[in-house]
GROMACS .gro file of C-alpha atoms in nm:
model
  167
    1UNK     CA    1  -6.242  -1.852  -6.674
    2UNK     CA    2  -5.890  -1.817  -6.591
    3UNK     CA    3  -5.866  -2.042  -6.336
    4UNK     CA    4  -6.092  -2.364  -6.446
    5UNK     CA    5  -5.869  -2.344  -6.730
    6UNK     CA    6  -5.551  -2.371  -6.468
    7UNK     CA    7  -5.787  -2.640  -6.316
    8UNK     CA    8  -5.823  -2.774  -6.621
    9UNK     CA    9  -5.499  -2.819  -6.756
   10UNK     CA   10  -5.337  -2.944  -6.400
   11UNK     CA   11  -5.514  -3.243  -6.452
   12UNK     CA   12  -5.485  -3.350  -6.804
   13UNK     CA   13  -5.214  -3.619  -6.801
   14UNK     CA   14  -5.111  -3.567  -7.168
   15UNK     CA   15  -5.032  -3.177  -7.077
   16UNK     CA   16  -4.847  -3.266  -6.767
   17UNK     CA   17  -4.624  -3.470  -6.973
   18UNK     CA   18  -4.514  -3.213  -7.253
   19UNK     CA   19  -4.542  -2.932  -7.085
   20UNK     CA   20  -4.191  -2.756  -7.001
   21UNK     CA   21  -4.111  -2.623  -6.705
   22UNK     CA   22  -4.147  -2.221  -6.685
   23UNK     CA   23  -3.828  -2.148  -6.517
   24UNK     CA   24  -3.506  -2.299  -6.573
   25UNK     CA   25  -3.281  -2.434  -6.257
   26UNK     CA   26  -3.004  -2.247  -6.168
   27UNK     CA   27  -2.671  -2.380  -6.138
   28UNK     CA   28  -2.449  -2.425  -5.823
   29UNK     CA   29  -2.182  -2.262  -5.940
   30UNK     CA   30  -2.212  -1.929  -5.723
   31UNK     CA   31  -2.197  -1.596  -5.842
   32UNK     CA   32  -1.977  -1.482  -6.126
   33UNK     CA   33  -1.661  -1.368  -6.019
   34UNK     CA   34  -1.591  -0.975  -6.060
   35UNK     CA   35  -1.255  -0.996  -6.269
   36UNK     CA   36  -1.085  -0.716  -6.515
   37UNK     CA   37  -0.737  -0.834  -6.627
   38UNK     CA   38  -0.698  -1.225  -6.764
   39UNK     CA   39  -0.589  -1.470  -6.557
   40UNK     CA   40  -0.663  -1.252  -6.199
   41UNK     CA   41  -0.877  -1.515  -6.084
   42UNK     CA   42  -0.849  -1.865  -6.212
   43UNK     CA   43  -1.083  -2.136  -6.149
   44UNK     CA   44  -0.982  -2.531  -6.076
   45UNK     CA   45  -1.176  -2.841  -6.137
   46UNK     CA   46  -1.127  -3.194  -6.133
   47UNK     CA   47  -1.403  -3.420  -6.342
   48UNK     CA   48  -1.433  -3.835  -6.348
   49UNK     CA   49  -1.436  -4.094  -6.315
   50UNK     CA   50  -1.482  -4.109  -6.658
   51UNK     CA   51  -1.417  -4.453  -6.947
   52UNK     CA   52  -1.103  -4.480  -6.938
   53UNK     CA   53  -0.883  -4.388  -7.248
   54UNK     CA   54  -0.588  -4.593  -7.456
   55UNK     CA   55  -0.360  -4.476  -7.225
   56UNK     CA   56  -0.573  -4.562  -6.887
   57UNK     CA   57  -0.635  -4.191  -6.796
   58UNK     CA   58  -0.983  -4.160  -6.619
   59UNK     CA   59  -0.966  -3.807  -6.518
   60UNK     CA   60  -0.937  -3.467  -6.640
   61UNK     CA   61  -0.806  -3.143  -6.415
   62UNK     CA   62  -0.957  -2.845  -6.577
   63UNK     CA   63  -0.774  -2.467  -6.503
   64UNK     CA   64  -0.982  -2.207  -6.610
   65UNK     CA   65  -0.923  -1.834  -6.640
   66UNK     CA   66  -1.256  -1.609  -6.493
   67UNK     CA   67  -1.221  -1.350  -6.731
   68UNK     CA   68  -1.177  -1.517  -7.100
   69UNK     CA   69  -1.335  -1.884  -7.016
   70UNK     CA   70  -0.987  -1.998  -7.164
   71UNK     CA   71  -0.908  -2.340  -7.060
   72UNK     CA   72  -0.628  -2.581  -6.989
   73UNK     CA   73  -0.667  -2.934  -6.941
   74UNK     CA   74  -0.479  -3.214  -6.770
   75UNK     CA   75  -0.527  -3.583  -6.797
   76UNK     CA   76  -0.485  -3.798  -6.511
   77UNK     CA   77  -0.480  -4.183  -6.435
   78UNK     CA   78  -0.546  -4.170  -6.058
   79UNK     CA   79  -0.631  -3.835  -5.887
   80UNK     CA   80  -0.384  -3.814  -5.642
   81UNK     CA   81  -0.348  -3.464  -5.496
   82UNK     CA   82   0.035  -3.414  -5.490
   83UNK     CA   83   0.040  -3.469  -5.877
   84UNK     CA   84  -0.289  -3.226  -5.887
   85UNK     CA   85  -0.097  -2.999  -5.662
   86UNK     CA   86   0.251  -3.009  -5.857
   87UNK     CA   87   0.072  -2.947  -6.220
   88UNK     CA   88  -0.126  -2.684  -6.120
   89UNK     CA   89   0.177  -2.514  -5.970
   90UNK     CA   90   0.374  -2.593  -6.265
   91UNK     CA   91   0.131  -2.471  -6.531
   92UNK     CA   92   0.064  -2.111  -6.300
   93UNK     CA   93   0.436  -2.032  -6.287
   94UNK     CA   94   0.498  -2.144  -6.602
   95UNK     CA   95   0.224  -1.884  -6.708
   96UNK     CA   96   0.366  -1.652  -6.530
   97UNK     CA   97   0.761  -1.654  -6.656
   98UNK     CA   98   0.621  -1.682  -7.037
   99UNK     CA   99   0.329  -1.437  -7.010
  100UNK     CA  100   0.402  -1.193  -6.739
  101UNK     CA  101   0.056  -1.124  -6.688
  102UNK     CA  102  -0.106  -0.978  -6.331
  103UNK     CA  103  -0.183  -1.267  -6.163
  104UNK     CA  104  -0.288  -1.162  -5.817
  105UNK     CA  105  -0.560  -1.429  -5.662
  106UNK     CA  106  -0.631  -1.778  -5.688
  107UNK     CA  107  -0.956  -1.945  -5.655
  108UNK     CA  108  -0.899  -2.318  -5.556
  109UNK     CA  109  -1.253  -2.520  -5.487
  110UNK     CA  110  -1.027  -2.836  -5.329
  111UNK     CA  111  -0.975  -2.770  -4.959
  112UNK     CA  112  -0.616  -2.949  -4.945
  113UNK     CA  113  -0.274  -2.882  -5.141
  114UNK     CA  114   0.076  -2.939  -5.162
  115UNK     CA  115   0.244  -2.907  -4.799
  116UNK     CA  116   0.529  -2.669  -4.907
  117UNK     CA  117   0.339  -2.522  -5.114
  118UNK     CA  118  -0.018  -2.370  -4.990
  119UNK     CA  119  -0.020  -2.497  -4.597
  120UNK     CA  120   0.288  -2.264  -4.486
  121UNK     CA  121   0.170  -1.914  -4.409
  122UNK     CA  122   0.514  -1.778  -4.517
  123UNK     CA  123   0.535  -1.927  -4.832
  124UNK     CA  124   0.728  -1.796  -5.135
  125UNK     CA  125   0.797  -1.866  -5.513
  126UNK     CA  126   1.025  -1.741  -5.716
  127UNK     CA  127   1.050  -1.666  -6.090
  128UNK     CA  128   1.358  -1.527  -6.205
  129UNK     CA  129   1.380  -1.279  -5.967
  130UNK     CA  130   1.030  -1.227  -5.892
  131UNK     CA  131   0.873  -1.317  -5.570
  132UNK     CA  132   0.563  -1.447  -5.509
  133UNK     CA  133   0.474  -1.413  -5.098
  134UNK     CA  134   0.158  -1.533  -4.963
  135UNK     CA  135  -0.076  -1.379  -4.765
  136UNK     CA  136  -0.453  -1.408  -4.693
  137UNK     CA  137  -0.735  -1.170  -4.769
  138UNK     CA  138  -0.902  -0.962  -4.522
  139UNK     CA  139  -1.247  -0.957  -4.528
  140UNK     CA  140  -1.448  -1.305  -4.676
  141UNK     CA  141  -1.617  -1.180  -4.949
  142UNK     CA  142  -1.345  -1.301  -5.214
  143UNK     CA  143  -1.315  -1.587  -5.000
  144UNK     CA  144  -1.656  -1.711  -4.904
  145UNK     CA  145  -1.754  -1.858  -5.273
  146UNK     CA  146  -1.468  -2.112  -5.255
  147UNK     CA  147  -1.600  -2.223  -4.896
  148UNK     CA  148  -1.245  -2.182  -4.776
  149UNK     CA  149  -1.004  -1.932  -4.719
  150UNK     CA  150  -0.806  -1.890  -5.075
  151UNK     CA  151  -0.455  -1.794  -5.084
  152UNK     CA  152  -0.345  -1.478  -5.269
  153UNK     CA  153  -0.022  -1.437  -5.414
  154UNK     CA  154   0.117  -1.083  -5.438
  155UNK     CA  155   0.403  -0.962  -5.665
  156UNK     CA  156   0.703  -0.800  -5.519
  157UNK     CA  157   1.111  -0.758  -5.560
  158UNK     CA  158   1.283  -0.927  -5.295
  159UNK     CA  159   1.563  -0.703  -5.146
  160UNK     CA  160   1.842  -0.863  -4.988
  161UNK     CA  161   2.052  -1.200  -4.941
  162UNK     CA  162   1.974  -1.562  -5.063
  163UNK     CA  163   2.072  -1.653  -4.687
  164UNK     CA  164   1.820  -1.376  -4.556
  165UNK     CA  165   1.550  -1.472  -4.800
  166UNK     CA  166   1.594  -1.862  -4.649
  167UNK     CA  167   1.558  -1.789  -4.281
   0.00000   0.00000   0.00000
């Protein structure tokens, strides 16, 4: 009985059309990521083009935190990657001097960034004087949803001179 019914219903043309789908598609956005403190793993998008605006801006650059879904948006005329690359620098130390929260990995899903910098294996910011060094993670698991290598900033007091800190 089951199955003429399955028969049945396969090839009525008026069920086939309303009839929904039993499982929903999944989206490609990867696993969630495994976070505890805000703002440990944040989360960068750009989306256009879209109709442009009064002011000409066709594209957004959305920052968002893994943990609280809190997000920060940037409007953009042309998405060039140096100004992507300077606001999303600006905006992370900004958070960073303001909020003094843990910030420990980044999770970029654009595979190129500001020379200075994100190319240089030695890299270094500073924040008062607070240093943030560069250096990559060992094993690909925190790595391998961003389909690159992601750079991860660690925390640390710099002891010694400007000049030594330079070389």
């Amino acid at each position: 009985m089951h199955s003429s019914v399955v028969k049945f219903i396969s090839r009525c043309d008026t069920c086939l059309a309303y009839k929904l789908s039993t499982h929903g598609t999944l989206g490609k956005m990867g696993r969630p990521k495994n976070v505890s403190p805000p703002f440990q793993v944040l989360s960068i998008d750009l989306v256009g083009p879209l109709p442009n605006t009064r002011k000409q801006n066709k594209y957004i650059f959305v920052v968002t935190c893994c943990f609280s879904k809190y997000c920060i948006c940037f409007h953009f005329t042309e998405p060039l990657l140096i100004l992507l690359a300077s606001t999303y620098k600006t905006m992370f130390f900004s958070c960073m001097a303001f909020l003094r929260l843990p910030i420990s990995t980044v999770a970029f899903s654009c595979k190129k960034y500001e020379r200075y910098s994100l190319r240089r294996k030695d890299a270094e910011f500073n924040v008062g004087d607070i240093v943030w060094k560069r250096f990559y993670f060992q094993s690909d698991k925190d790595a391998y949803f961003c389909k690159i290598l992601a750079p991860k900033f660690i925390k640390c007091k710099y002891e010694g001179t400007e000049q030594e800190r330079t070389e």
